Tab-separated table of N, CA and C in Angstrom:
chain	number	residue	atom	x	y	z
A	1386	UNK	N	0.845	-1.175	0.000
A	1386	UNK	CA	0.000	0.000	0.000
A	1386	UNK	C	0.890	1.238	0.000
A	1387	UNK	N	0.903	2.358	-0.808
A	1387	UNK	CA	1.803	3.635	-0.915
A	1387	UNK	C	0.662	4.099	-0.276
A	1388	UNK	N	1.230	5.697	0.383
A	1388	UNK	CA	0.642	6.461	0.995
A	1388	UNK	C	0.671	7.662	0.583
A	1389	UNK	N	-0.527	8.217	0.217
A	1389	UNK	CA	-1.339	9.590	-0.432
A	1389	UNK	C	-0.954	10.405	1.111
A	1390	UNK	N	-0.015	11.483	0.998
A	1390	UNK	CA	0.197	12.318	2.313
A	1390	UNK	C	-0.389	13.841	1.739
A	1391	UNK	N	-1.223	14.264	3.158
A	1391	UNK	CA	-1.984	15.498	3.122
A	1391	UNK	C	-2.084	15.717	4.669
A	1392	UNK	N	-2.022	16.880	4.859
A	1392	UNK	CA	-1.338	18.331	5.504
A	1392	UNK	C	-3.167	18.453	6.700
A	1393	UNK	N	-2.686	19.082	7.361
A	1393	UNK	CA	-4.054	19.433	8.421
A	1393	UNK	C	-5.265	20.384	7.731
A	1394	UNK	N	-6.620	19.639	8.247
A	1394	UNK	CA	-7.679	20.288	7.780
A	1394	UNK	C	-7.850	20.150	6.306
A	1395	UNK	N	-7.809	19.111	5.820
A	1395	UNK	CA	-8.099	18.902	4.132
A	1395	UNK	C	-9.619	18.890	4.516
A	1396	UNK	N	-10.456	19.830	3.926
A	1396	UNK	CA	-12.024	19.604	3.910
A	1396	UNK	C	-12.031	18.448	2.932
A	1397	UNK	N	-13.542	18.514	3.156
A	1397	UNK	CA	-14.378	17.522	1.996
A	1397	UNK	C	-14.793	18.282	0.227
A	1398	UNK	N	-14.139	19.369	0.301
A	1398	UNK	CA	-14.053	20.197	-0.964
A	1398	UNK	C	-12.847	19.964	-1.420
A	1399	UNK	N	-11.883	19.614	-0.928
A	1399	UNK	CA	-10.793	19.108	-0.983
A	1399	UNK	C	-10.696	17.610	-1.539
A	1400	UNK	N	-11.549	16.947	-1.156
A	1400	UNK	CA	-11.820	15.459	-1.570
A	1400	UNK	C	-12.257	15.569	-2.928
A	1401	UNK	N	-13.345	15.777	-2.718
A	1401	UNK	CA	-14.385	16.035	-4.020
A	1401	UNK	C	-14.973	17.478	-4.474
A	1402	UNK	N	-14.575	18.302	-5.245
A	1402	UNK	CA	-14.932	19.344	-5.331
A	1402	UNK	C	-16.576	19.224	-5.545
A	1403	UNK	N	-17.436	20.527	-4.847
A	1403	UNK	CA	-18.663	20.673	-4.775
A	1403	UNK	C	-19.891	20.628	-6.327
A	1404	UNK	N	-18.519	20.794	-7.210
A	1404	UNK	CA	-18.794	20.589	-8.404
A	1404	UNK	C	-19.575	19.135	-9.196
A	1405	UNK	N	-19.320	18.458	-8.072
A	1405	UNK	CA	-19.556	16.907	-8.783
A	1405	UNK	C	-20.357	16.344	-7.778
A	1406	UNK	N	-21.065	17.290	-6.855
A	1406	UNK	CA	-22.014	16.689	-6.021
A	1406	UNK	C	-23.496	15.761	-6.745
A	1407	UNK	N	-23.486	15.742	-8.127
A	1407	UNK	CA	-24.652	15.532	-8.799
A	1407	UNK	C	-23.924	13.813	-9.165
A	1408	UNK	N	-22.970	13.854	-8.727
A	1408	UNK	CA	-22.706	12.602	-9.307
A	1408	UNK	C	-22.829	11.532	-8.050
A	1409	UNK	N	-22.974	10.453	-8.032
A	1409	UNK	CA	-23.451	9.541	-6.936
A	1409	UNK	C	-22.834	8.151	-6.767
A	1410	UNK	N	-22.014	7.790	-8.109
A	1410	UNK	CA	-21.264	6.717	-8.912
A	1410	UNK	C	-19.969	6.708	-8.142
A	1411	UNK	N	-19.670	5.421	-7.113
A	1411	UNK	CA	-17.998	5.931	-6.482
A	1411	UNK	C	-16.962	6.039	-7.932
A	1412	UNK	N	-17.177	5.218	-8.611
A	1412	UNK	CA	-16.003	5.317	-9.747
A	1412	UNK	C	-16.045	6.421	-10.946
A	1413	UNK	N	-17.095	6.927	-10.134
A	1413	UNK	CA	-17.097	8.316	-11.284
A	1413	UNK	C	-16.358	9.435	-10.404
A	1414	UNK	N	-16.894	9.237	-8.939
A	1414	UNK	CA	-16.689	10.573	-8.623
A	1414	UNK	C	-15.124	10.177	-7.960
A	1415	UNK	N	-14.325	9.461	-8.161
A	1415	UNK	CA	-13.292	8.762	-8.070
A	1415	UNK	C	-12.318	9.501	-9.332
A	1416	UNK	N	-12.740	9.974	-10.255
A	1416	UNK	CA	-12.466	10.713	-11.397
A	1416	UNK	C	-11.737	12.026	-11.188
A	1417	UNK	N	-12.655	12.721	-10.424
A	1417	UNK	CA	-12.014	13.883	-9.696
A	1417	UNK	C	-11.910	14.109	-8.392
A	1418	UNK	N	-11.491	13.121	-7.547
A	1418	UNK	CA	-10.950	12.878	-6.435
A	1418	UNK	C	-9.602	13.685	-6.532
A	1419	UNK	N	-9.642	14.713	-5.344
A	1419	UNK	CA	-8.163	15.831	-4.867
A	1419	UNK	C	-7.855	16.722	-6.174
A	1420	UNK	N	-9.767	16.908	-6.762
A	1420	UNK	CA	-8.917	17.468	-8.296
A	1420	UNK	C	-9.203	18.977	-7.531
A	1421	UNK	N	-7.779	19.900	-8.484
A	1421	UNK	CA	-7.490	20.957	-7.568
A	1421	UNK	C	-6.926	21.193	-6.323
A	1422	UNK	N	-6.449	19.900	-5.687
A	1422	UNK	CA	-5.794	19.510	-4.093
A	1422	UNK	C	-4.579	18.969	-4.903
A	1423	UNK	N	-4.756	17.977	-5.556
A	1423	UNK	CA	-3.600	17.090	-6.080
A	1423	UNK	C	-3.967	16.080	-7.056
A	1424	UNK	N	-4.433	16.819	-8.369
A	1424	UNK	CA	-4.461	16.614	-9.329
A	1424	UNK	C	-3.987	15.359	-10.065
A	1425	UNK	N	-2.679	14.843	-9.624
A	1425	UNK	CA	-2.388	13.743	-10.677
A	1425	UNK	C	-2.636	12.258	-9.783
A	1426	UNK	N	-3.553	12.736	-8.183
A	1426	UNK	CA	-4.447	11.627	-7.450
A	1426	UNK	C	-4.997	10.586	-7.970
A	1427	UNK	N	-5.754	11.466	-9.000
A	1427	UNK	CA	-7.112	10.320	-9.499
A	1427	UNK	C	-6.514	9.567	-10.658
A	1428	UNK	N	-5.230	9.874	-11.231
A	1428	UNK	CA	-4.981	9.354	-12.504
A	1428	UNK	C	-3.462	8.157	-11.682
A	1429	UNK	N	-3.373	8.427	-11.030
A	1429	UNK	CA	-1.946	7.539	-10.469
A	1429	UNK	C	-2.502	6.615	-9.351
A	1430	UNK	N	-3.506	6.623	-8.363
A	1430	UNK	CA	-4.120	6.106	-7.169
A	1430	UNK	C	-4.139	4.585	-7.594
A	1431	UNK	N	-3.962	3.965	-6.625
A	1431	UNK	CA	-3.833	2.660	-7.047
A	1431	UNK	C	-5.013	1.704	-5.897
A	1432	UNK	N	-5.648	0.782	-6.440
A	1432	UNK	CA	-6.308	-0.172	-5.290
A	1432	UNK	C	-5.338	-0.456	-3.813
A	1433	UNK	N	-5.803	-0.295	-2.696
A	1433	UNK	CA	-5.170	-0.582	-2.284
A	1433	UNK	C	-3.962	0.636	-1.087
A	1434	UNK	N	-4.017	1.648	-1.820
A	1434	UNK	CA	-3.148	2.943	-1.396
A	1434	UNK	C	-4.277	3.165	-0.130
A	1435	UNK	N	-3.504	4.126	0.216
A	1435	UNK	CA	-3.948	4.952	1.881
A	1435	UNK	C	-3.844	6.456	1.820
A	1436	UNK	N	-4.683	6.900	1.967
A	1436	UNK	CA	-4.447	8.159	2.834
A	1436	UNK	C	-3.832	8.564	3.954
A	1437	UNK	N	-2.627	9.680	4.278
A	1437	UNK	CA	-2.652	10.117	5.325
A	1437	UNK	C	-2.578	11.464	5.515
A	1438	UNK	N	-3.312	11.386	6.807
A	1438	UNK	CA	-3.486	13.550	6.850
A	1438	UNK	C	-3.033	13.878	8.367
A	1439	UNK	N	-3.184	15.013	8.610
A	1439	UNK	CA	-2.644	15.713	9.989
A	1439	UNK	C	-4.138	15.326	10.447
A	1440	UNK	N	-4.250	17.131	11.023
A	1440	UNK	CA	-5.387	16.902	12.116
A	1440	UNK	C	-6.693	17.516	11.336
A	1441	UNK	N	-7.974	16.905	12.055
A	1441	UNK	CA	-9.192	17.315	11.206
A	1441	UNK	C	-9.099	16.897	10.403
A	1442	UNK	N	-8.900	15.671	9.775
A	1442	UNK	CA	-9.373	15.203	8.129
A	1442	UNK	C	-10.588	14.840	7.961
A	1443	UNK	N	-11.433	15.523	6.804
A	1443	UNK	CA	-12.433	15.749	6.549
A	1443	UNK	C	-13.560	16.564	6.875
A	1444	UNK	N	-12.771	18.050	7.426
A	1444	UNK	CA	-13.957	18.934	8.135
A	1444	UNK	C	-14.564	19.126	6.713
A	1445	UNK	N	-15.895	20.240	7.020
A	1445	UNK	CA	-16.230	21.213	6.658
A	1445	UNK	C	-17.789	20.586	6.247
A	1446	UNK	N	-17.969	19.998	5.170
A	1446	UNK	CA	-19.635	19.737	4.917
A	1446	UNK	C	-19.483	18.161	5.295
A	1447	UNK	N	-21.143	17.641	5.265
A	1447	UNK	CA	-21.689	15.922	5.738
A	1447	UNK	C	-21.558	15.468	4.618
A	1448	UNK	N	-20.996	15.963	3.427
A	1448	UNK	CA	-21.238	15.246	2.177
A	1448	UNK	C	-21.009	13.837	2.153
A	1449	UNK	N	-21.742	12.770	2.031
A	1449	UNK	CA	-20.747	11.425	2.017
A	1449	UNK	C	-19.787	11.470	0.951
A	1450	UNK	N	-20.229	12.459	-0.285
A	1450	UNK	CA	-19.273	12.119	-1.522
A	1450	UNK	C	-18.122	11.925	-1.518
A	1451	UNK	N	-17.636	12.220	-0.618
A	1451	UNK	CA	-16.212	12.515	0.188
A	1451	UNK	C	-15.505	11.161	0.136
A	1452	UNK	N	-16.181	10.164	1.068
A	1452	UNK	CA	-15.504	8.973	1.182
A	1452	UNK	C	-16.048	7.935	-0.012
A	1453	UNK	N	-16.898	8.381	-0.293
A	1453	UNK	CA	-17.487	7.465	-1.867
A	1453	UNK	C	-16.159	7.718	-2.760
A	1454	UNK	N	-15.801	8.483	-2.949
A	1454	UNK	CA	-14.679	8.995	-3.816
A	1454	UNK	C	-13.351	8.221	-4.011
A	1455	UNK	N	-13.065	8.062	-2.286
A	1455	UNK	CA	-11.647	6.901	-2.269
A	1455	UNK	C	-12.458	5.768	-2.402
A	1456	UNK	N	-13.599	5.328	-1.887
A	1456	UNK	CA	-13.831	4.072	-2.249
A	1456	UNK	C	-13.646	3.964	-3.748
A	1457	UNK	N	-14.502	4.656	-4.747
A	1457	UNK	CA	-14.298	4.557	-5.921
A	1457	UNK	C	-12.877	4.324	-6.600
A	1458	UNK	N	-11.533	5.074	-5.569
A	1458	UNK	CA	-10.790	5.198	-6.123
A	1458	UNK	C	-9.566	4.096	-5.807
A	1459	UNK	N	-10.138	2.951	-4.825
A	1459	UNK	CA	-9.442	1.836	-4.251
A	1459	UNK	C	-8.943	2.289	-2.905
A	1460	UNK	N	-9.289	3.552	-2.601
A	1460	UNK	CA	-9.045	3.757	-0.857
A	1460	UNK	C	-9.660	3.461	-0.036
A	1461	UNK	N	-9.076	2.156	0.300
A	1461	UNK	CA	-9.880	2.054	1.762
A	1461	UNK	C	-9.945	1.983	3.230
A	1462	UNK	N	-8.602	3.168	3.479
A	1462	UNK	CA	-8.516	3.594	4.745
A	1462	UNK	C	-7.525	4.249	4.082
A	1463	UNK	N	-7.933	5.304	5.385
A	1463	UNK	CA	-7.283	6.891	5.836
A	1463	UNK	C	-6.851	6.825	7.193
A	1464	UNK	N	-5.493	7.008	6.922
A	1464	UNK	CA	-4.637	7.487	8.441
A	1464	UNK	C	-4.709	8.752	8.857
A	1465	UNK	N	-5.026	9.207	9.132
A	1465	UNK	CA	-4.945	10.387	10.207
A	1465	UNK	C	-4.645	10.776	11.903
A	1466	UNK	N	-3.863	12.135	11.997
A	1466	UNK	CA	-3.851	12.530	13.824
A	1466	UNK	C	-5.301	12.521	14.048
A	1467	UNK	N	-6.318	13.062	13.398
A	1467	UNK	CA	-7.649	13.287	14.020
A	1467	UNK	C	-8.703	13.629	12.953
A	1468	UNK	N	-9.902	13.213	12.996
A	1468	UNK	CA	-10.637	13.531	11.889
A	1468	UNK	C	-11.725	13.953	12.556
A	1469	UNK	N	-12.491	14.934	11.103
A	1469	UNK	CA	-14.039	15.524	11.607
A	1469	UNK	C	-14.907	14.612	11.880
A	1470	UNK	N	-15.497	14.832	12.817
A	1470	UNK	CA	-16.924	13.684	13.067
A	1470	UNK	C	-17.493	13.399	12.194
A	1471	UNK	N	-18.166	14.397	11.635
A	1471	UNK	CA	-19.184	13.556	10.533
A	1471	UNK	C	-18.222	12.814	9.311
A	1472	UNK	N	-17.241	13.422	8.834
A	1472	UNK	CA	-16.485	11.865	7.553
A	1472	UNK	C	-15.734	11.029	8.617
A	1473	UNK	N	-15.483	11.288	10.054
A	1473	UNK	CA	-15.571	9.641	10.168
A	1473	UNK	C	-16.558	8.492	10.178
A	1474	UNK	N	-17.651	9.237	10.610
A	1474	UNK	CA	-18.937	8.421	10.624
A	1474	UNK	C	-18.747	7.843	8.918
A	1475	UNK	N	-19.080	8.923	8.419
A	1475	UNK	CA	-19.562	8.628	6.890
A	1475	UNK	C	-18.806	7.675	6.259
A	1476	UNK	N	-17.479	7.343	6.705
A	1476	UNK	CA	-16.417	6.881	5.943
A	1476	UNK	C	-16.845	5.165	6.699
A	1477	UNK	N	-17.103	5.261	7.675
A	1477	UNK	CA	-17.551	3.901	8.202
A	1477	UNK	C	-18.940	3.225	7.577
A	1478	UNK	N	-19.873	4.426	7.307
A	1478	UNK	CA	-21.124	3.841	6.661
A	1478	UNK	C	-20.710	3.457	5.100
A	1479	UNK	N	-19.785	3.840	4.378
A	1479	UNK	CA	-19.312	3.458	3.077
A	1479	UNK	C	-18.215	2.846	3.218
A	1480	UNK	N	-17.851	2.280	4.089
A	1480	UNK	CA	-16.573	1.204	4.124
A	1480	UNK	C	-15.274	1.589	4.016
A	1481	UNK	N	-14.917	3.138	4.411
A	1481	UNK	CA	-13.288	3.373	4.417
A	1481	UNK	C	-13.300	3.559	6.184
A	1482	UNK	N	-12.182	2.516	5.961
A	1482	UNK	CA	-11.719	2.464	7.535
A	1482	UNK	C	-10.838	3.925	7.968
A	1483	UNK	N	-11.523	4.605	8.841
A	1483	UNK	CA	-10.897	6.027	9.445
A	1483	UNK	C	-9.879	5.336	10.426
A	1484	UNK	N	-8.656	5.291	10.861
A	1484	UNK	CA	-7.610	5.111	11.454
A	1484	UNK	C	-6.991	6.311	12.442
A	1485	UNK	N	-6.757	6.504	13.542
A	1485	UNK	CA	-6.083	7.420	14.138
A	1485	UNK	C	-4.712	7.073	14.537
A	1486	UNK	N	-4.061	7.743	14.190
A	1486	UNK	CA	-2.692	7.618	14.154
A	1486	UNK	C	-2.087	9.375	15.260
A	1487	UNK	N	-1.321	9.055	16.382
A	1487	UNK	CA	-1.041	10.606	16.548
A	1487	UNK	C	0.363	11.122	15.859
A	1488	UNK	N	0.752	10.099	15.577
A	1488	UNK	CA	2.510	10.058	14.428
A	1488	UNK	C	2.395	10.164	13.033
A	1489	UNK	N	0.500	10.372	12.428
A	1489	UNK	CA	0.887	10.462	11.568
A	1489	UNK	C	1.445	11.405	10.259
A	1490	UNK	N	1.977	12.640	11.333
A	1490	UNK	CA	2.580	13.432	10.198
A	1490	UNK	C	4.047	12.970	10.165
A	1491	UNK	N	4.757	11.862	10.794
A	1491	UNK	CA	6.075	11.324	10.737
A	1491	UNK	C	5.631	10.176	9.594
A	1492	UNK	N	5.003	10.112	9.012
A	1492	UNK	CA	4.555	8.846	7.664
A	1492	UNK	C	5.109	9.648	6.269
A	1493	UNK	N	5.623	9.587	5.810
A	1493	UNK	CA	6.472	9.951	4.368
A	1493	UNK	C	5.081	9.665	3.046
A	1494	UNK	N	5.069	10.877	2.476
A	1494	UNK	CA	4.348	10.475	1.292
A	1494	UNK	C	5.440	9.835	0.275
A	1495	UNK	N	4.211	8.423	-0.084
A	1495	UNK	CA	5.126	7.462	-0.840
A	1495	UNK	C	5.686	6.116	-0.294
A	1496	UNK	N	5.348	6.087	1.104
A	1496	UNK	CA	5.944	5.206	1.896
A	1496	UNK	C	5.010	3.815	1.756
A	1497	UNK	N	5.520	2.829	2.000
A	1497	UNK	CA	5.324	1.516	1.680
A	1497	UNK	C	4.287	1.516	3.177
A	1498	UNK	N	3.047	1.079	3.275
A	1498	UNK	CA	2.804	0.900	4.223
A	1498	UNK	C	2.244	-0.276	4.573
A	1499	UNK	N	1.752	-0.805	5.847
A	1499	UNK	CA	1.015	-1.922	6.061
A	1499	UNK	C	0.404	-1.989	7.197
A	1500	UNK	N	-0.703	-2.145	7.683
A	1500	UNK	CA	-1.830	-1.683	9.062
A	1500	UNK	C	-2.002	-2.953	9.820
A	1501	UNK	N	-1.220	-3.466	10.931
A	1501	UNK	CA	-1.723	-4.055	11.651
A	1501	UNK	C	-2.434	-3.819	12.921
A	1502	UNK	N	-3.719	-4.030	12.543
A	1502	UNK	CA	-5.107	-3.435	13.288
A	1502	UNK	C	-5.177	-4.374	14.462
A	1503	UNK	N	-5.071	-5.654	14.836
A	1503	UNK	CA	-5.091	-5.973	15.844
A	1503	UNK	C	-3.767	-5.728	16.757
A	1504	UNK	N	-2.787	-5.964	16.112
A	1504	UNK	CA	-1.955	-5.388	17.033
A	1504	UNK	C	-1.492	-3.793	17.640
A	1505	UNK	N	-2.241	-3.426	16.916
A	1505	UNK	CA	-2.427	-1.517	17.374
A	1505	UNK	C	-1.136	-0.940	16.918
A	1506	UNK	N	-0.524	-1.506	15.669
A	1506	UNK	CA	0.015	0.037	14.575
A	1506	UNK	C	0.012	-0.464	13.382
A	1507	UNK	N	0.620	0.896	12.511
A	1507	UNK	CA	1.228	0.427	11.290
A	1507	UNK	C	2.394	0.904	11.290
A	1508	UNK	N	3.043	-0.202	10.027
A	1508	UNK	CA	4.430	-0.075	9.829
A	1508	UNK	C	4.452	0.975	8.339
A	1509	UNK	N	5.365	1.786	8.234
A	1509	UNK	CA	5.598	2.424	7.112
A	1509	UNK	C	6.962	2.597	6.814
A	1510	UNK	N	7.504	2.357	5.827
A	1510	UNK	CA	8.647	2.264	5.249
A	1510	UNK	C	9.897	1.600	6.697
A	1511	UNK	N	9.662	0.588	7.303
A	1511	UNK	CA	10.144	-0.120	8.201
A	1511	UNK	C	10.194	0.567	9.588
A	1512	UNK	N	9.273	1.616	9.803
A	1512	UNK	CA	9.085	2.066	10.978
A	1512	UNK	C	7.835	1.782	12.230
A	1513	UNK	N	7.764	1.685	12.855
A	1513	UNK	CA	6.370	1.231	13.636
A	1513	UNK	C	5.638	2.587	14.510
A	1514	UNK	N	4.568	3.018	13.976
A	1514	UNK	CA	3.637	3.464	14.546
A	1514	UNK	C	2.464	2.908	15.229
A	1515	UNK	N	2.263	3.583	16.530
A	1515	UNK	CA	1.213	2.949	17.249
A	1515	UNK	C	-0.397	3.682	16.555
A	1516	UNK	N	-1.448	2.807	16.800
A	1516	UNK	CA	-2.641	3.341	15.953
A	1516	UNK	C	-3.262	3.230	17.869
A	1517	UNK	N	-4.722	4.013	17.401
A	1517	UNK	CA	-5.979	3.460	17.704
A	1517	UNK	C	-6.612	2.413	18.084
A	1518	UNK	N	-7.036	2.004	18.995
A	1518	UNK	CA	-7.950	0.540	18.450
A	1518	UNK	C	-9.027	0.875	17.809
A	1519	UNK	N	-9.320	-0.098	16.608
A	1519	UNK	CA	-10.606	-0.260	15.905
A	1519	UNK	C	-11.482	-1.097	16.600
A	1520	UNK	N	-12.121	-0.651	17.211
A	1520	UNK	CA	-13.391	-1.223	17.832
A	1520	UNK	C	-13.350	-2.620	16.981
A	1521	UNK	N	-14.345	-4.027	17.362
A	1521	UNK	CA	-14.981	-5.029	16.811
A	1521	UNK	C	-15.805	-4.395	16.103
A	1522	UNK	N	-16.756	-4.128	16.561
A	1522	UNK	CA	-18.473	-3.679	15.721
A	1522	UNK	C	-18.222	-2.787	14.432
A	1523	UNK	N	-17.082	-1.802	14.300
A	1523	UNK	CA	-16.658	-0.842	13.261
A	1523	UNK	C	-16.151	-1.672	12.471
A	1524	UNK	N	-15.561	-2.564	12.756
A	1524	UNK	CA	-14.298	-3.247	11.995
A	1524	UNK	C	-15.417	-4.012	10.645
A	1525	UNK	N	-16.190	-4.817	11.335
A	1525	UNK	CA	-17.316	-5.809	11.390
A	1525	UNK	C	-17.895	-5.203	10.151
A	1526	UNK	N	-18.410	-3.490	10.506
A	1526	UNK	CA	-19.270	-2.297	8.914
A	1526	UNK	C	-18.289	-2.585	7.727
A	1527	UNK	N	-16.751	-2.325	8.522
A	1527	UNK	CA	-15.813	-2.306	7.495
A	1527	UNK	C	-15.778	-3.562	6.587
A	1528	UNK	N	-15.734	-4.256	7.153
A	1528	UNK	CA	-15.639	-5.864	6.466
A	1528	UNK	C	-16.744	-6.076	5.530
A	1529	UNK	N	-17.957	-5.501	6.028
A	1529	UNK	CA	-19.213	-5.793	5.428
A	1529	UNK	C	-19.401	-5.102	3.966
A	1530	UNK	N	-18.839	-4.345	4.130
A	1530	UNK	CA	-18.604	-3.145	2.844
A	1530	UNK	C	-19.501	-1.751	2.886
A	1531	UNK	N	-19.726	-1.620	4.349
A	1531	UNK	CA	-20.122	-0.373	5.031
A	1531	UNK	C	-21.273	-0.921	5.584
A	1532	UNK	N	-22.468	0.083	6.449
A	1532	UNK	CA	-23.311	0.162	7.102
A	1532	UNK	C	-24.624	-0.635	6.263
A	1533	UNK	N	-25.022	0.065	5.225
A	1533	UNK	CA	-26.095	-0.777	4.670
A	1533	UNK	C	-25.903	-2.488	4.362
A	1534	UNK	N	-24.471	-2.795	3.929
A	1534	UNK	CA	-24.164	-4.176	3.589
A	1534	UNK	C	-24.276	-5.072	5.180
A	1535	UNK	N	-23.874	-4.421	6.336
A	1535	UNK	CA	-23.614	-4.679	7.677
A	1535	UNK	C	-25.100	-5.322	8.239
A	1536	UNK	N	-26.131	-4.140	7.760
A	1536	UNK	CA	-27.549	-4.491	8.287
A	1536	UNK	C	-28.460	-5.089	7.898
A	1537	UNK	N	-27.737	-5.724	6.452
A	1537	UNK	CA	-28.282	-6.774	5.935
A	1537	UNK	C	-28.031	-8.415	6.377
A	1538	UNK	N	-27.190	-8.099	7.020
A	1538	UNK	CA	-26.774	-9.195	7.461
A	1538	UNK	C	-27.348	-9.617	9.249
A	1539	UNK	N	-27.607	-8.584	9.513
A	1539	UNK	CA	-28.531	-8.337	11.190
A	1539	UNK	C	-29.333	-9.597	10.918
A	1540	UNK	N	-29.585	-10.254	12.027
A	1540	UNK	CA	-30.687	-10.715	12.033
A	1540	UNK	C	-32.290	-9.829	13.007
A	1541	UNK	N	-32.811	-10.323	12.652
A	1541	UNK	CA	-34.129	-9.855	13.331
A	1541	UNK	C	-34.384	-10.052	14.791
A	1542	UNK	N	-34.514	-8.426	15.266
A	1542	UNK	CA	-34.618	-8.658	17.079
A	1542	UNK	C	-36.041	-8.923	17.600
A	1543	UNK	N	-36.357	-9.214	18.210
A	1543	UNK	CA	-37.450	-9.449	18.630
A	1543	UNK	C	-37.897	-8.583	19.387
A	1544	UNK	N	-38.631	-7.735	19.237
A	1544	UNK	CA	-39.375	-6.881	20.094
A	1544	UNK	C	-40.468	-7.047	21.283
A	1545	UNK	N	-40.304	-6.554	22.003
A	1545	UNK	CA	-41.463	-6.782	23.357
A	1545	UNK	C	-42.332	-6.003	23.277
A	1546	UNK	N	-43.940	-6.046	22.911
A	1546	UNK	CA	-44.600	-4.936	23.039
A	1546	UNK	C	-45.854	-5.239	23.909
A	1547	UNK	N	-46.332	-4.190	24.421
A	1547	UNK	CA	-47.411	-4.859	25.507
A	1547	UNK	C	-48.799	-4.085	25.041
């Protein structure tokens, strides 16, 4: 996995410009993913690559388009020191694993990386960073291929009504 490196406070205009909110397709809007942030993103991104950012990744609007975008674009997790609430949520209901990292502006764009989630880091270019724990139940959305794929799989609770 190479690593896509970005700087503190990348909004979600930054992801996906507001321009392509009409589009709904991850592999379309995967097209112009960081267009105007970092342009030669969407044409070089590979299955498989990572994001990493400083602090606040993903303020500013709830757009999901945001994380539809790396999905579209084979991203499926973002390292970050800290992210906005709502694209971490969002990024969990569409299946990109949000990661907290507090080292991760010591991660080199370009660096070889690899996430070991149960053992609480990742390694990047032969260095070891400590992560986060990923909850079970998050992990579980992730696996599923986000929130809607997750609750299909629920079984049925039984309700008590009197």
């Amino acid at each position: 996995m190479r690593v896509w490196k970005f700087g503190d406070d990348i909004d979600t205009d930054a992801i996906i410009p507001g321009r392509f909110l009409t589009i709904n397709n991850p592999d379309e809007l995967a097209k112009h993913a960081f267009e105007g942030t970092r342009d030669e993103f969407a044409k070089k991104v590979k299955e498989g690559d990572v994001i990493v950012g400083g602090r606040n990744f993903g303020c500013g609007s709830s757009r999901e388009h945001a994380p539809l975008a790396l999905i579209g674009a084979g991203v499926k997790v973002v390292v970050a020191r800290s992210f906005a609430r709502i694209f971490f949520r969002n990024s969990i209901n569409v299946g990109v694993l949000p990661v907290v990292c507090p080292d991760a502006d010591k991660i080199a764009d370009g660096a070889k990386v690899s996430l070991k989630i149960k053992e609480g880091y990742l390694e990047a270019d032969g260095k070891k960073y400590a992560i986060e724990p990923v909850p079970v139940f998050m992990q579980g959305i992730i696996d599923a291929g986000g929130l809607v794929e997750f609750a299909k799989n629920l079984k049925e609770v039984p309700v008590c009504t009197r």
